[in-house]
């Protein structure tokens, strides 16, 4: 079966393709030649888990087209999203004397695309980048849309840039080596997209959940494609999150990011935290924005089916509230939530601290009773 192509439509000749399918990685060199005719040198930035698995294939695909390759490997995990690692990447690029015609390729999950994209945005004031996502989460979310950045001690993704890639090469065969917990992490972003998109996607996902959890190739590819189509549309309408459209993609992330920060990155995965955040946002929405209890229950059931059961622990509500205030989604001292009002509809609005705290207290109590 040939690869699926989704186009992210952007002005100023910056539109790009996302190719989804097995072995699309083999055509990476041809794509670089086609898109960047003056490029002769590619830096492949991969993490220490993924580079040994797919670095050689990426290099071969690039070498076949006569492109020189510099491989830069960063430690796996969220800790690599730091200014220190970014500086090491820039030093490595400069020491190889890579000029403005070079291209930076990320190989890995969201950490790789965030780092490599930011490196490309600022190196020599901007060089081309291409993403080769190898995790479900990166295929459905992180690699598409141009958000890049690193973390600061004060919070996640606090420094970064919008840097749209020239191409996204989502080789679904690379998912064969994805650890189970990482699959589950990706399902949270897929569920988030389905809730935002439509009844059609939501109930397709609900019905396909068993096939998806068994990693059925066709179902997985369809889920990725549906998410990329949705995200491409959102990004085309609101590239830099200034129009109250793209902000919907933060569903589940207000509590999710706070949970990750308060428990120490890695205690719960990003996906587990986002799923918990989606459950919380739905309940908050039922209280303040009119979501029905049927919706809350349907979303709970979908998350359960995807292996995203409620977290078994809580975090002191005050700590979570403080973290939410440090998040970049806070605005004028108020915490912003994406509140799903039903499948396919949502509001982005500030919620007063006392209301958030009341619901966090109820959330924490529910954990004690469970
Ligand atoms: N991951 C959220 C966004 O790309 O806007």
Tab-separated table of C-alpha atoms and ligand atoms in Angstrom:
chain	number	residue	atom	x	y	z
A	1	UNK	CA	0.000	0.000	0.000
A	2	UNK	CA	1.421	3.419	-0.896
A	3	UNK	CA	1.991	6.024	1.784
A	4	UNK	CA	-0.793	8.355	2.874
A	5	UNK	CA	-0.114	12.036	2.213
A	6	UNK	CA	-1.557	14.855	4.284
A	7	UNK	CA	-0.694	18.454	3.402
A	8	UNK	CA	-0.270	21.163	6.011
A	9	UNK	CA	-1.323	24.272	4.084
A	10	UNK	CA	0.565	27.417	5.034
A	11	UNK	CA	1.119	30.761	3.322
A	12	UNK	CA	4.358	31.922	1.672
A	13	UNK	CA	5.206	28.597	0.065
A	14	UNK	CA	5.723	26.969	3.456
A	15	UNK	CA	3.148	24.185	2.982
A	16	UNK	CA	4.522	20.732	3.615
A	17	UNK	CA	3.646	17.074	3.317
A	18	UNK	CA	3.244	14.554	6.085
A	19	UNK	CA	3.784	11.054	4.667
A	20	UNK	CA	2.432	8.200	6.724
A	21	UNK	CA	3.194	4.556	5.984
A	22	UNK	CA	5.653	1.725	6.384
A	23	UNK	CA	9.174	2.322	5.026
A	24	UNK	CA	8.660	5.960	4.014
A	25	UNK	CA	12.017	6.489	5.746
A	26	UNK	CA	13.705	4.802	2.776
A	27	UNK	CA	12.706	7.773	0.605
A	28	UNK	CA	14.111	10.423	2.971
A	29	UNK	CA	17.154	11.253	0.812
A	30	UNK	CA	15.029	11.652	-2.308
A	31	UNK	CA	12.748	14.047	-0.408
A	32	UNK	CA	15.669	16.158	0.803
A	33	UNK	CA	16.983	16.370	-2.758
A	34	UNK	CA	13.541	17.335	-4.082
A	35	UNK	CA	12.708	19.918	-1.401
A	36	UNK	CA	16.153	21.367	-0.696
A	37	UNK	CA	18.165	21.164	-3.925
A	38	UNK	CA	21.113	23.148	-2.527
A	39	UNK	CA	21.465	20.960	0.572
A	40	UNK	CA	24.530	18.717	0.688
A	41	UNK	CA	24.864	18.035	4.423
A	42	UNK	CA	22.247	16.743	6.849
A	43	UNK	CA	22.540	16.595	10.648
A	44	UNK	CA	20.431	13.799	12.104
A	45	UNK	CA	19.530	14.419	15.740
A	46	UNK	CA	18.308	11.261	17.433
A	47	UNK	CA	17.946	10.128	20.998
A	48	UNK	CA	20.019	7.335	22.502
A	49	UNK	CA	17.143	4.835	22.308
A	50	UNK	CA	16.110	5.503	18.721
A	51	UNK	CA	19.433	6.331	16.991
A	52	UNK	CA	20.791	2.745	17.348
A	53	UNK	CA	17.552	1.365	15.883
A	54	UNK	CA	16.934	3.672	12.921
A	55	UNK	CA	19.996	5.948	12.607
A	56	UNK	CA	21.711	3.647	10.107
A	57	UNK	CA	18.602	3.442	7.900
A	58	UNK	CA	18.219	7.219	7.910
A	59	UNK	CA	21.917	7.646	7.082
A	60	UNK	CA	21.748	5.102	4.268
A	61	UNK	CA	18.698	6.771	2.738
A	62	UNK	CA	20.519	10.133	2.811
A	63	UNK	CA	23.915	8.783	1.634
A	64	UNK	CA	22.221	7.046	-1.309
A	65	UNK	CA	21.399	10.504	-2.640
A	66	UNK	CA	24.956	11.737	-2.107
A	67	UNK	CA	24.160	13.685	1.060
A	68	UNK	CA	26.769	13.845	3.846
A	69	UNK	CA	25.450	13.013	7.294
A	70	UNK	CA	26.460	14.112	10.781
A	71	UNK	CA	24.801	12.084	13.517
A	72	UNK	CA	24.153	13.797	16.845
A	73	UNK	CA	22.833	11.614	19.647
A	74	UNK	CA	21.260	13.087	22.764
A	75	UNK	CA	20.290	11.215	25.944
A	76	UNK	CA	16.749	9.835	25.777
A	77	UNK	CA	14.098	11.476	27.933
A	78	UNK	CA	12.587	14.814	28.841
A	79	UNK	CA	15.778	15.959	30.652
A	80	UNK	CA	17.399	16.436	27.234
A	81	UNK	CA	14.999	19.265	26.487
A	82	UNK	CA	17.412	21.690	28.133
A	83	UNK	CA	19.410	24.741	27.127
A	84	UNK	CA	22.596	22.784	27.905
A	85	UNK	CA	21.788	20.005	25.403
A	86	UNK	CA	20.665	22.563	22.847
A	87	UNK	CA	24.013	24.380	23.180
A	88	UNK	CA	25.835	21.067	22.629
A	89	UNK	CA	23.830	20.536	19.436
A	90	UNK	CA	24.681	24.012	18.138
A	91	UNK	CA	28.372	23.426	18.999
A	92	UNK	CA	28.309	20.128	17.105
A	93	UNK	CA	26.739	21.786	14.050
A	94	UNK	CA	29.268	24.615	14.137
A	95	UNK	CA	32.239	22.276	14.633
A	96	UNK	CA	31.214	20.472	11.423
A	97	UNK	CA	30.978	23.874	9.735
A	98	UNK	CA	27.432	23.230	8.585
A	99	UNK	CA	26.297	26.215	6.558
A	100	UNK	CA	22.868	27.704	5.835
A	101	UNK	CA	22.153	25.137	3.137
A	102	UNK	CA	22.211	22.280	5.667
A	103	UNK	CA	19.144	20.480	6.920
A	104	UNK	CA	18.466	19.214	10.428
A	105	UNK	CA	16.513	15.976	10.726
A	106	UNK	CA	14.961	14.865	13.997
A	107	UNK	CA	14.760	11.127	14.531
A	108	UNK	CA	12.681	10.017	17.509
A	109	UNK	CA	9.788	11.171	19.619
A	110	UNK	CA	8.616	14.574	20.774
A	111	UNK	CA	11.841	15.326	22.629
A	112	UNK	CA	13.856	14.913	19.417
A	113	UNK	CA	11.502	17.035	17.302
A	114	UNK	CA	11.255	19.778	19.955
A	115	UNK	CA	15.039	19.974	20.312
A	116	UNK	CA	15.955	19.599	16.647
A	117	UNK	CA	13.260	22.024	15.544
A	118	UNK	CA	14.469	24.672	18.002
A	119	UNK	CA	18.098	24.011	17.011
A	120	UNK	CA	17.105	24.553	13.355
A	121	UNK	CA	15.082	27.688	14.159
A	122	UNK	CA	18.098	29.480	15.642
A	123	UNK	CA	21.234	27.933	14.065
A	124	UNK	CA	22.624	30.576	11.657
A	125	UNK	CA	19.291	32.370	12.268
A	126	UNK	CA	17.367	29.488	10.752
A	127	UNK	CA	18.026	26.422	8.611
A	128	UNK	CA	15.645	23.822	7.213
A	129	UNK	CA	14.374	20.948	9.317
A	130	UNK	CA	12.570	17.691	8.657
A	131	UNK	CA	10.996	15.417	11.255
A	132	UNK	CA	11.136	11.649	11.262
A	133	UNK	CA	8.848	10.809	14.190
A	134	UNK	CA	9.228	7.281	15.542
A	135	UNK	CA	6.713	7.407	18.404
A	136	UNK	CA	2.943	7.443	18.114
A	137	UNK	CA	2.778	10.702	20.061
A	138	UNK	CA	5.262	12.410	17.761
A	139	UNK	CA	3.450	11.124	14.664
A	140	UNK	CA	0.035	12.355	15.770
A	141	UNK	CA	1.074	15.597	17.438
A	142	UNK	CA	4.623	16.778	18.143
A	143	UNK	CA	6.082	16.512	14.631
A	144	UNK	CA	3.269	18.459	12.959
A	145	UNK	CA	2.640	22.169	13.422
A	146	UNK	CA	6.048	23.633	14.155
A	147	UNK	CA	6.049	23.979	17.942
A	148	UNK	CA	9.602	23.520	19.222
A	149	UNK	CA	11.321	24.303	22.478
A	150	UNK	CA	13.039	23.283	25.663
A	151	UNK	CA	12.145	23.276	29.344
A	152	UNK	CA	13.387	25.605	32.059
A	153	UNK	CA	13.510	24.746	35.776
A	154	UNK	CA	10.448	27.035	36.031
A	155	UNK	CA	8.349	24.973	33.619
A	156	UNK	CA	7.837	22.945	30.486
A	157	UNK	CA	8.442	24.365	26.993
A	158	UNK	CA	9.019	27.880	28.333
A	159	UNK	CA	11.584	28.747	25.632
A	160	UNK	CA	11.059	27.894	22.005
A	161	UNK	CA	10.066	28.985	18.550
A	162	UNK	CA	7.580	28.193	15.846
A	163	UNK	CA	9.587	26.388	13.189
A	164	UNK	CA	7.591	24.574	10.565
A	165	UNK	CA	9.357	21.558	9.079
A	166	UNK	CA	9.847	21.172	5.341
A	167	UNK	CA	8.547	17.607	5.506
A	168	UNK	CA	7.351	15.011	8.047
A	169	UNK	CA	8.262	11.400	7.376
A	170	UNK	CA	6.111	9.179	9.613
A	171	UNK	CA	7.391	5.649	8.982
A	172	UNK	CA	4.846	3.468	10.746
A	173	UNK	CA	7.216	0.466	10.596
A	174	UNK	CA	9.334	2.193	13.265
A	175	UNK	CA	6.462	1.741	15.726
A	176	UNK	CA	7.376	-1.968	15.885
A	177	UNK	CA	9.977	-1.173	18.552
A	178	UNK	CA	7.873	1.302	20.544
A	179	UNK	CA	7.548	0.297	24.245
A	180	UNK	CA	3.972	-0.376	25.351
A	181	UNK	CA	3.909	2.572	27.742
A	182	UNK	CA	4.791	4.866	24.853
A	183	UNK	CA	1.910	3.490	22.798
A	184	UNK	CA	-0.435	4.319	25.645
A	185	UNK	CA	1.063	7.784	25.826
A	186	UNK	CA	0.206	8.263	22.151
A	187	UNK	CA	-3.358	7.021	22.630
A	188	UNK	CA	-3.990	9.946	24.977
A	189	UNK	CA	-3.224	12.442	22.192
A	190	UNK	CA	-5.318	10.391	19.770
A	191	UNK	CA	-8.250	10.390	22.234
A	192	UNK	CA	-7.806	14.143	22.734
A	193	UNK	CA	-8.001	14.692	18.987
A	194	UNK	CA	-11.071	12.496	18.639
A	195	UNK	CA	-12.885	14.396	21.401
A	196	UNK	CA	-12.086	17.696	19.680
A	197	UNK	CA	-12.858	16.472	16.170
A	198	UNK	CA	-16.248	14.810	15.860
A	199	UNK	CA	-18.681	12.056	16.848
A	200	UNK	CA	-17.449	10.202	13.773
A	201	UNK	CA	-13.820	10.056	14.946
A	202	UNK	CA	-14.782	9.518	18.596
A	203	UNK	CA	-16.987	6.504	17.929
A	204	UNK	CA	-14.605	5.095	15.299
A	205	UNK	CA	-11.845	5.222	17.942
A	206	UNK	CA	-14.106	3.689	20.565
A	207	UNK	CA	-14.950	0.816	18.200
A	208	UNK	CA	-11.362	0.320	17.018
A	209	UNK	CA	-9.748	0.481	20.475
A	210	UNK	CA	-9.114	-3.274	20.742
A	211	UNK	CA	-7.513	-3.434	17.262
A	212	UNK	CA	-5.450	-0.375	18.060
A	213	UNK	CA	-4.188	-1.785	21.321
A	214	UNK	CA	-3.217	-4.920	19.381
A	215	UNK	CA	-1.259	-2.581	17.034
A	216	UNK	CA	-3.233	-3.568	13.939
A	217	UNK	CA	-1.332	-1.838	11.103
A	218	UNK	CA	-4.323	-0.534	9.173
A	219	UNK	CA	-6.145	0.747	12.235
A	220	UNK	CA	-3.003	2.427	13.598
A	221	UNK	CA	-2.369	4.120	10.272
A	222	UNK	CA	-5.945	5.314	10.093
A	223	UNK	CA	-5.766	6.738	13.629
A	224	UNK	CA	-2.537	8.591	12.794
A	225	UNK	CA	-3.969	9.917	9.541
A	226	UNK	CA	-7.165	11.155	11.199
A	227	UNK	CA	-5.128	12.996	13.834
A	228	UNK	CA	-2.772	14.560	11.285
A	229	UNK	CA	-5.698	15.673	9.097
A	230	UNK	CA	-7.315	17.338	12.124
A	231	UNK	CA	-4.084	18.970	13.268
A	232	UNK	CA	-3.153	20.141	9.762
A	233	UNK	CA	-6.498	21.935	9.543
A	234	UNK	CA	-6.075	23.567	12.965
A	235	UNK	CA	-2.514	24.683	12.176
A	236	UNK	CA	-3.559	26.050	8.777
A	237	UNK	CA	-6.228	28.163	10.498
A	238	UNK	CA	-4.155	29.331	13.463
A	239	UNK	CA	-0.481	28.667	12.916
A	240	UNK	CA	0.840	30.495	15.971
A	241	UNK	CA	-2.089	30.033	18.361
A	242	UNK	CA	-3.287	33.615	18.125
A	243	UNK	CA	-6.876	32.982	16.938
A	244	UNK	CA	-8.320	30.797	19.750
A	245	UNK	CA	-8.308	27.807	17.390
A	246	UNK	CA	-5.014	26.021	17.993
A	247	UNK	CA	-5.417	26.433	21.756
A	248	UNK	CA	-7.948	23.577	21.624
A	249	UNK	CA	-4.976	21.202	21.258
A	250	UNK	CA	-4.172	21.961	24.888
A	251	UNK	CA	-7.180	19.930	26.046
A	252	UNK	CA	-6.059	17.961	29.097
A	253	UNK	CA	-2.721	19.772	29.223
A	254	UNK	CA	-3.480	22.363	31.940
A	255	UNK	CA	-3.712	19.743	34.679
A	256	UNK	CA	-1.519	17.359	32.640
A	257	UNK	CA	1.539	19.635	32.588
A	258	UNK	CA	1.044	20.482	36.277
A	259	UNK	CA	0.925	16.783	37.181
A	260	UNK	CA	4.115	16.116	35.227
A	261	UNK	CA	5.912	19.035	36.836
A	262	UNK	CA	4.717	18.344	40.405
A	263	UNK	CA	5.474	14.618	40.326
A	264	UNK	CA	8.836	15.004	38.565
A	265	UNK	CA	9.037	14.380	34.827
A	266	UNK	CA	8.767	10.652	34.129
A	267	UNK	CA	6.715	9.648	37.204
A	268	UNK	CA	3.626	9.640	35.058
A	269	UNK	CA	4.054	9.744	31.304
A	270	UNK	CA	2.886	12.770	29.321
A	271	UNK	CA	-0.011	10.718	27.974
A	272	UNK	CA	-1.117	9.476	31.399
A	273	UNK	CA	-1.023	13.061	32.666
A	274	UNK	CA	-2.981	14.380	29.657
A	275	UNK	CA	-5.627	11.658	30.031
A	276	UNK	CA	-6.046	12.585	33.690
A	277	UNK	CA	-6.251	16.230	32.616
A	278	UNK	CA	-8.975	15.365	30.095
A	279	UNK	CA	-11.036	13.642	32.800
A	280	UNK	CA	-10.617	16.707	35.020
A	281	UNK	CA	-11.434	19.176	32.230
A	282	UNK	CA	-14.619	17.269	31.380
A	283	UNK	CA	-15.797	17.400	35.005
A	284	UNK	CA	-14.893	21.075	35.305
A	285	UNK	CA	-16.774	21.692	32.079
A	286	UNK	CA	-19.839	19.882	33.429
A	287	UNK	CA	-19.772	22.310	36.369
A	288	UNK	CA	-19.049	25.574	34.568
A	289	UNK	CA	-19.572	25.167	30.816
A	290	UNK	CA	-22.514	22.842	30.400
A	291	UNK	CA	-20.921	19.527	29.410
A	292	UNK	CA	-23.324	16.662	30.062
A	293	UNK	CA	-22.625	13.790	32.435
A	294	UNK	CA	-23.135	11.472	29.432
A	295	UNK	CA	-20.207	13.168	27.733
A	296	UNK	CA	-18.043	12.857	30.868
A	297	UNK	CA	-18.872	9.166	31.057
A	298	UNK	CA	-18.325	8.501	27.331
A	299	UNK	CA	-14.892	10.140	27.489
A	300	UNK	CA	-14.006	8.158	30.665
A	301	UNK	CA	-14.977	4.941	28.898
A	302	UNK	CA	-12.933	5.781	25.807
A	303	UNK	CA	-9.848	6.507	27.921
A	304	UNK	CA	-10.355	3.266	29.875
A	305	UNK	CA	-10.596	1.294	26.633
A	306	UNK	CA	-7.324	2.801	25.441
A	307	UNK	CA	-5.571	1.692	28.639
A	308	UNK	CA	-5.561	5.154	30.185
A	309	UNK	CA	-7.178	4.381	33.519
A	310	UNK	CA	-7.408	7.149	36.152
A	311	UNK	CA	-4.118	7.782	37.972
A	312	UNK	CA	-4.047	5.967	41.318
A	313	UNK	CA	-2.527	8.915	43.217
A	314	UNK	CA	-3.158	12.589	43.809
A	315	UNK	CA	-0.969	15.649	44.333
A	316	UNK	CA	-1.769	18.401	46.875
A	317	UNK	CA	-4.221	20.754	45.091
A	318	UNK	CA	-2.341	23.924	46.135
A	319	UNK	CA	0.857	22.626	44.520
A	320	UNK	CA	-1.013	21.876	41.309
A	321	UNK	CA	-2.598	25.325	41.314
A	322	UNK	CA	0.821	26.986	41.738
A	323	UNK	CA	2.195	24.936	38.851
A	324	UNK	CA	-0.751	25.907	36.653
A	325	UNK	CA	0.019	29.575	37.300
A	326	UNK	CA	3.576	28.995	36.051
A	327	UNK	CA	2.344	27.330	32.871
A	328	UNK	CA	2.528	29.274	29.624
A	329	UNK	CA	-1.217	28.745	29.204
A	330	UNK	CA	-1.848	31.063	32.172
A	331	UNK	CA	-2.926	34.513	31.014
A	332	UNK	CA	-3.078	37.725	33.071
A	333	UNK	CA	-2.711	35.665	36.233
A	334	UNK	CA	-5.669	33.460	35.308
A	335	UNK	CA	-5.556	29.780	34.519
A	336	UNK	CA	-6.854	28.894	31.068
A	337	UNK	CA	-8.671	25.623	30.471
A	338	UNK	CA	-9.883	23.962	27.310
A	339	UNK	CA	-13.359	22.889	28.382
A	340	UNK	CA	-14.983	20.315	26.110
A	341	UNK	CA	-18.703	21.064	26.030
A	342	UNK	CA	-19.489	17.959	23.983
A	343	UNK	CA	-17.745	15.739	21.454
A	344	UNK	CA	-16.520	18.135	18.744
A	345	UNK	CA	-17.049	21.367	20.682
A	346	UNK	CA	-15.094	23.224	23.298
A	347	UNK	CA	-14.428	26.572	24.924
A	348	UNK	CA	-11.094	28.029	25.954
A	349	UNK	CA	-11.627	30.173	29.001
A	350	UNK	CA	-10.071	31.324	32.261
A	351	UNK	CA	-11.357	29.643	35.391
A	352	UNK	CA	-11.086	31.418	38.758
A	353	UNK	CA	-8.639	29.968	41.278
A	354	UNK	CA	-11.304	29.170	43.881
A	355	UNK	CA	-13.300	27.165	41.317
A	356	UNK	CA	-10.190	25.299	40.130
A	357	UNK	CA	-9.214	24.596	43.734
A	358	UNK	CA	-12.688	23.320	44.643
A	359	UNK	CA	-12.506	20.843	41.758
A	360	UNK	CA	-8.931	19.851	42.530
A	361	UNK	CA	-10.022	19.122	46.100
A	362	UNK	CA	-12.838	16.918	44.813
A	363	UNK	CA	-10.361	15.239	42.452
A	364	UNK	CA	-7.901	14.560	45.308
A	365	UNK	CA	-10.700	13.181	47.521
A	366	UNK	CA	-11.806	10.830	44.730
A	367	UNK	CA	-8.297	9.329	44.759
A	368	UNK	CA	-8.481	8.706	48.528
A	369	UNK	CA	-11.812	6.944	48.104
A	370	UNK	CA	-10.693	4.811	45.140
B	1	LIG	N1	0.808	20.144	20.805
B	1	LIG	C1	-0.049	21.238	20.717
B	1	LIG	C2	0.166	22.067	19.503
B	1	LIG	O1	0.910	21.664	18.636
B	1	LIG	O2	-0.383	23.125	19.404
